[in-house]
PDB file of C-alpha atoms in Angstrom:
ATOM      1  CA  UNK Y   1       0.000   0.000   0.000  1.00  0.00           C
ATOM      2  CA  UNK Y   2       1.292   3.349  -1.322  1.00  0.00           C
ATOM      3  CA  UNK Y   3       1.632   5.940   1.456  1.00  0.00           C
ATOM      4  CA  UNK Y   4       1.236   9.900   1.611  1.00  0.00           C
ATOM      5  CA  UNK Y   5       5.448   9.613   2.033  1.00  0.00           C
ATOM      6  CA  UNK Y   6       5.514   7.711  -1.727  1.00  0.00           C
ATOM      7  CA  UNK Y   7       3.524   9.891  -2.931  1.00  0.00           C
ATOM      8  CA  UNK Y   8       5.199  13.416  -1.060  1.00  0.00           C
ATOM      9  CA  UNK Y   9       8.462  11.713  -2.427  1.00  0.00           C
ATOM     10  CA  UNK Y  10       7.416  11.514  -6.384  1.00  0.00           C
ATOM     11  CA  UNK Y  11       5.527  14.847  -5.985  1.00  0.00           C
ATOM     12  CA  UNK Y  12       8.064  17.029  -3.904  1.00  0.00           C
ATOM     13  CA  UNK Y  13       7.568  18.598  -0.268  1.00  0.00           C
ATOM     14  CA  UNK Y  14       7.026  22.067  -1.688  1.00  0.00           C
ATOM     15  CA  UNK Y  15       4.301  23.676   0.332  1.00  0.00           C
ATOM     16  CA  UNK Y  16       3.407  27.411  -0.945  1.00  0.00           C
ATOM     17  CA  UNK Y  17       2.687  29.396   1.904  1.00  0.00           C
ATOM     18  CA  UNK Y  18       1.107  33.278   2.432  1.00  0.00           C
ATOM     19  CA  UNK Y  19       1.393  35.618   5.786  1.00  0.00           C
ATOM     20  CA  UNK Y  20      -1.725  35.900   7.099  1.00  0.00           C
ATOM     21  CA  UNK Y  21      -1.099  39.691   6.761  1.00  0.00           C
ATOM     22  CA  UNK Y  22      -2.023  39.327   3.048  1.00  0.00           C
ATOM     23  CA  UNK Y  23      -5.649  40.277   1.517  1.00  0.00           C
ATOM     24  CA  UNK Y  24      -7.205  37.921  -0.785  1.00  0.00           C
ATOM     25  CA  UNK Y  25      -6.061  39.468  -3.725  1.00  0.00           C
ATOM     26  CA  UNK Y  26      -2.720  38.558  -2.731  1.00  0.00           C
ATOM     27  CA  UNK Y  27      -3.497  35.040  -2.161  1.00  0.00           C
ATOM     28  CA  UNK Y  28      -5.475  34.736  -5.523  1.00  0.00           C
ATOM     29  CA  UNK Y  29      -2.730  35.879  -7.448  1.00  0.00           C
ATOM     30  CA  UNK Y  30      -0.300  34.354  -5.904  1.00  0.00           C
ATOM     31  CA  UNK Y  31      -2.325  30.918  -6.499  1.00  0.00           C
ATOM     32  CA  UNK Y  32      -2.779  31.848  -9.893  1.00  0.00           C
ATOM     33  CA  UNK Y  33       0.757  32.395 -10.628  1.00  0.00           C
ATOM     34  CA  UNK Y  34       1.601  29.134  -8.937  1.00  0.00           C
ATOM     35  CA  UNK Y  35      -0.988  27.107 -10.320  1.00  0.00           C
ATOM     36  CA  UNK Y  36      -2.131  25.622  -7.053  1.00  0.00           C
ATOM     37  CA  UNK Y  37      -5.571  25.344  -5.303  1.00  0.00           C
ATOM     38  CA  UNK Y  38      -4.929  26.443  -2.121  1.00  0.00           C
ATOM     39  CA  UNK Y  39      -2.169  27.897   0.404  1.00  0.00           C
ATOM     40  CA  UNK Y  40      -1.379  27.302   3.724  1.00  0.00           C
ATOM     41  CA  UNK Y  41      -1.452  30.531   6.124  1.00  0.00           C
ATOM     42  CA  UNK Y  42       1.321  31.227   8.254  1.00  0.00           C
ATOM     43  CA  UNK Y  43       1.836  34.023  11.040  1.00  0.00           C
ATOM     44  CA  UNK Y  44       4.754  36.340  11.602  1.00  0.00           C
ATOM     45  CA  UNK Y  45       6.115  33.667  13.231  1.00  0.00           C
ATOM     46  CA  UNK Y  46       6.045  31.137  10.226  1.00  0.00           C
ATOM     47  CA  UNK Y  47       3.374  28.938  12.097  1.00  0.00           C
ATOM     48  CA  UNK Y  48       0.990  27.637   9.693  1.00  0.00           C
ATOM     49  CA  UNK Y  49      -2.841  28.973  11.126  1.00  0.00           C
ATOM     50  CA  UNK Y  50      -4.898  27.947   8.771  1.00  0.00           C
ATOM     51  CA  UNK Y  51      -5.585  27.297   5.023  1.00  0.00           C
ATOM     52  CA  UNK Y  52      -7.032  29.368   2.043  1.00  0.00           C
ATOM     53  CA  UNK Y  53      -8.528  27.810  -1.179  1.00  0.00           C
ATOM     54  CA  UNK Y  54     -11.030  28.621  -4.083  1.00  0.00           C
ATOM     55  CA  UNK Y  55     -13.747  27.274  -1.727  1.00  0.00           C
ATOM     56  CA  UNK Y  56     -12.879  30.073   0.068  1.00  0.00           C
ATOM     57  CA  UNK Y  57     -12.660  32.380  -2.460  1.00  0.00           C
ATOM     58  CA  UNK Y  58     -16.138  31.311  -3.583  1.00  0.00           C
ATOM     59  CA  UNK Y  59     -18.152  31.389  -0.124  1.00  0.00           C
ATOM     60  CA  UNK Y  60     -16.520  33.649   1.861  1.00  0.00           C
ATOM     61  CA  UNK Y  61     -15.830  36.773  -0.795  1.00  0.00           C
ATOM     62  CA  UNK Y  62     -18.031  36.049  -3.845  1.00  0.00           C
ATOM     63  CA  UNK Y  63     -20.681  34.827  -2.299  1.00  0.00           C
ATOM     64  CA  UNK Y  64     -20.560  37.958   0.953  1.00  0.00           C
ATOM     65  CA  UNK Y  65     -19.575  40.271  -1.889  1.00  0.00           C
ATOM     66  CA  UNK Y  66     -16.422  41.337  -0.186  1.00  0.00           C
ATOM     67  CA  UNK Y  67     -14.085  43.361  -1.576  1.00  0.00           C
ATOM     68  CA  UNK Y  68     -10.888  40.514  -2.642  1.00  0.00           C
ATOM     69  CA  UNK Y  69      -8.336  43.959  -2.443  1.00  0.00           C
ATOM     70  CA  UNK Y  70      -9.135  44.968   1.380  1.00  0.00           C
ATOM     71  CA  UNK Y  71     -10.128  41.799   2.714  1.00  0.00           C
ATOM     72  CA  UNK Y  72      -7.315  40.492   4.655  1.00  0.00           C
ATOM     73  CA  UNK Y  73      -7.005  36.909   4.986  1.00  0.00           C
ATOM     74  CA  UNK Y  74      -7.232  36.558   8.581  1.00  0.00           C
ATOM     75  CA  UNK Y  75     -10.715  37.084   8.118  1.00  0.00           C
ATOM     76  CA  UNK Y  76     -11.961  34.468   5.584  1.00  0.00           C
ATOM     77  CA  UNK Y  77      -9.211  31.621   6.086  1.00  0.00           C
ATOM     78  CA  UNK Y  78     -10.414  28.215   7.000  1.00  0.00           C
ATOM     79  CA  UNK Y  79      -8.888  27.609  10.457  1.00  0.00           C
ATOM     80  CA  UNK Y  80      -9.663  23.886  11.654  1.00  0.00           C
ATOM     81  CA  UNK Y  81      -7.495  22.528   8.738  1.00  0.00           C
ATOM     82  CA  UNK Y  82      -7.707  18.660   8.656  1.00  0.00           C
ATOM     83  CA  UNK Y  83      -4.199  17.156   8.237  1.00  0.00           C
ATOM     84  CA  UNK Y  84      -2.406  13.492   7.513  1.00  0.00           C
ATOM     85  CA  UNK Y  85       0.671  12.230   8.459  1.00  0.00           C
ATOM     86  CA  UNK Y  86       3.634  11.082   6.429  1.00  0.00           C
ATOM     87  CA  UNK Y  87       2.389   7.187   6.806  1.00  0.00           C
ATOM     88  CA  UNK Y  88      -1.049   7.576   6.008  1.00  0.00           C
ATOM     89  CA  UNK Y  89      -2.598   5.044   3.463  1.00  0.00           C
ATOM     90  CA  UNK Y  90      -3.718   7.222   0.114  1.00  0.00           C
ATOM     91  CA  UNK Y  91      -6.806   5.212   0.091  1.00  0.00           C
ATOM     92  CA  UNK Y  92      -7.069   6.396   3.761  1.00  0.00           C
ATOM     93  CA  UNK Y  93      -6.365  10.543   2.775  1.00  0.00           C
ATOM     94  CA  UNK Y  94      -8.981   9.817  -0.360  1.00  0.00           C
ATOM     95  CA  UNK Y  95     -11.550   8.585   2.141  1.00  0.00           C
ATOM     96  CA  UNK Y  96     -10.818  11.580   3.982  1.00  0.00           C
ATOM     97  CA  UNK Y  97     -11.611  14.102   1.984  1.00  0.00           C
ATOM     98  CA  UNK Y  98     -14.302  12.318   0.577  1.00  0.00           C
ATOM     99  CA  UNK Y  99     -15.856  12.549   3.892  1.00  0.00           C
ATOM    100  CA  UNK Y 100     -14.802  15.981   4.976  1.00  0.00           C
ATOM    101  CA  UNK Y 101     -15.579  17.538   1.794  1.00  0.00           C
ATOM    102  CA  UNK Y 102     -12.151  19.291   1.516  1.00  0.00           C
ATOM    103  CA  UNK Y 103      -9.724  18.966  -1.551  1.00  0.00           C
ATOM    104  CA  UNK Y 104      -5.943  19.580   0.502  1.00  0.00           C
ATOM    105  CA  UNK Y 105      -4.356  17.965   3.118  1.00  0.00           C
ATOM    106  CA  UNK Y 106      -1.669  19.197   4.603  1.00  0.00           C
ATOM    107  CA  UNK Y 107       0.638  16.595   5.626  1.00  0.00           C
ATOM    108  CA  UNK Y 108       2.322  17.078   9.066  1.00  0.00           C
ATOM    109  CA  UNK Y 109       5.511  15.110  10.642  1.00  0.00           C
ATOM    110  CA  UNK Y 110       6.669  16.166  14.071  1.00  0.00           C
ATOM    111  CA  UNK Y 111       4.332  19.211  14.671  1.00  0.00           C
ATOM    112  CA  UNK Y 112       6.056  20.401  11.098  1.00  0.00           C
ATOM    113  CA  UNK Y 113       4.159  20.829   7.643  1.00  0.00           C
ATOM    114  CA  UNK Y 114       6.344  18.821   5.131  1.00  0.00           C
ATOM    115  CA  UNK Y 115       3.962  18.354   2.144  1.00  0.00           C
ATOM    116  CA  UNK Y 116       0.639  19.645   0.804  1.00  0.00           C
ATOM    117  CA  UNK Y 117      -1.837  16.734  -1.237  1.00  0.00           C
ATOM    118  CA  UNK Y 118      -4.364  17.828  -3.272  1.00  0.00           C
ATOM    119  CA  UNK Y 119      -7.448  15.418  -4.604  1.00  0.00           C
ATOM    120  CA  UNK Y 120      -5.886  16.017  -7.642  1.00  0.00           C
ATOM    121  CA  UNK Y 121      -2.400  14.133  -6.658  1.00  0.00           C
ATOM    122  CA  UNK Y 122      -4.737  11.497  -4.830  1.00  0.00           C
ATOM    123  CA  UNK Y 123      -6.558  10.721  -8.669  1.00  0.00           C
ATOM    124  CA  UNK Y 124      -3.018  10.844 -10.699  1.00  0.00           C
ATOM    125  CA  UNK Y 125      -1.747   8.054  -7.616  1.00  0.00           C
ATOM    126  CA  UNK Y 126      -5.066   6.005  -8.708  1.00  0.00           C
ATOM    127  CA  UNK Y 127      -4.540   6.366 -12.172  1.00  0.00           C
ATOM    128  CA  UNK Y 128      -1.108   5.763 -12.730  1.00  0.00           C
ATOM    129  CA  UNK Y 129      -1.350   2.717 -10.074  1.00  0.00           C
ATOM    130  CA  UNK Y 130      -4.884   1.089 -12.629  1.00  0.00           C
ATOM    131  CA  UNK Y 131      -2.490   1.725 -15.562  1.00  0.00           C
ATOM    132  CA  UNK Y 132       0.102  -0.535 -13.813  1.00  0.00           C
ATOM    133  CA  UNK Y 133      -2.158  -2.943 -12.883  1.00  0.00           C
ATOM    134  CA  UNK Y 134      -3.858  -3.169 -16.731  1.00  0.00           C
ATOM    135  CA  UNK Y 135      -0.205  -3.570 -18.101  1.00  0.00           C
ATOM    136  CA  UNK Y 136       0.025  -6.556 -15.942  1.00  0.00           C
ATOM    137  CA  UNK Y 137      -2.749  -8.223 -16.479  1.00  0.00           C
ATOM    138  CA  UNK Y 138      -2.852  -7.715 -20.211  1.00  0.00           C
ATOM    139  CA  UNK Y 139       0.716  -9.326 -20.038  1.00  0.00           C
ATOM    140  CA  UNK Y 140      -0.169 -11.944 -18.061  1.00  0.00           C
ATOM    141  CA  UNK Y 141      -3.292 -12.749 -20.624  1.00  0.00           C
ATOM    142  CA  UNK Y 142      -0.890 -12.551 -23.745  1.00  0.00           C
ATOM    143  CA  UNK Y 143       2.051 -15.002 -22.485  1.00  0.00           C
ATOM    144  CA  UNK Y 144       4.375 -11.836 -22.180  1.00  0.00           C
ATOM    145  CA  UNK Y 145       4.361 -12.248 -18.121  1.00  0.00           C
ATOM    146  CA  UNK Y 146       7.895 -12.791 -16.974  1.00  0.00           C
ATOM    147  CA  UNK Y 147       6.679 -15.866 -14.381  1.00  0.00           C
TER     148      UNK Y 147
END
């Protein structure tokens, strides 16, 4: 069983960050420019306080018809981020957001963010793991299986 580690280790332990200082403009662009769903918030102190994603975006300024420029993102950040450890099961983290309804989990090792996973990483995982098993069994059907 793949883990969140396998997968942190083919994907990278990047994790974008923005100060909670920012306003939602900032964050959007930034997001943009990075190509990326969501950021973890950190403080002055670099201690991550929350998360900020599109959901966001969407409920919290669209949908309030705040003003993305002056709204700082201390305001509209999700705060009770749900996270994973290094040696959870994928299946497990896909089960997880499946049930909490949220796309990211941040993935924490000793009280320290090392890795960000997105639904996204979770369905490239699946698929690249149904390809493996097709190319298999189609070998194992056609005589070319090595056994």
């Amino acid at each position: 069983m793949d883990t969140i580690a396998t997968l942190l280790r083919d994907k990278g332990g990047v994790v974008h960050t923005v100060p909670l200082s920012s306003t939602v403009h900032e964050a959007v662009e930034k997001m943009c420019a990075l190509r990326v769903g969501a950021l973890l918030v950190a403080d002055e102190d670099g201690k991550v306080v929350g998360i900020f994603s599109e959901r966001d975006v969407m409920a919290r300024i669209i949908l309030q018809d705040r003003n993305p420029s002056t709204t700082r993102l201390e305001e509209v950040l999700t705060r009770n981020v749900i996270c994973v450890v290094p040696e959870t099961r994928a299946e497990e983290a896909m089960a997880i957001m499946t049930e909490k309804r949220v796309r990211h989990l941040p993935v924490v090792s000793g009280g320290k963010v090392v890795g960000l996973v997105s639904i996204g990483d979770l369905v490239r995982w699946e698929s690249l793991n149904r390809k493996f098993e097709i190319r298999m069994l189609t070998d194992y059907i056609s005589g070319r299986y090595p056994a």
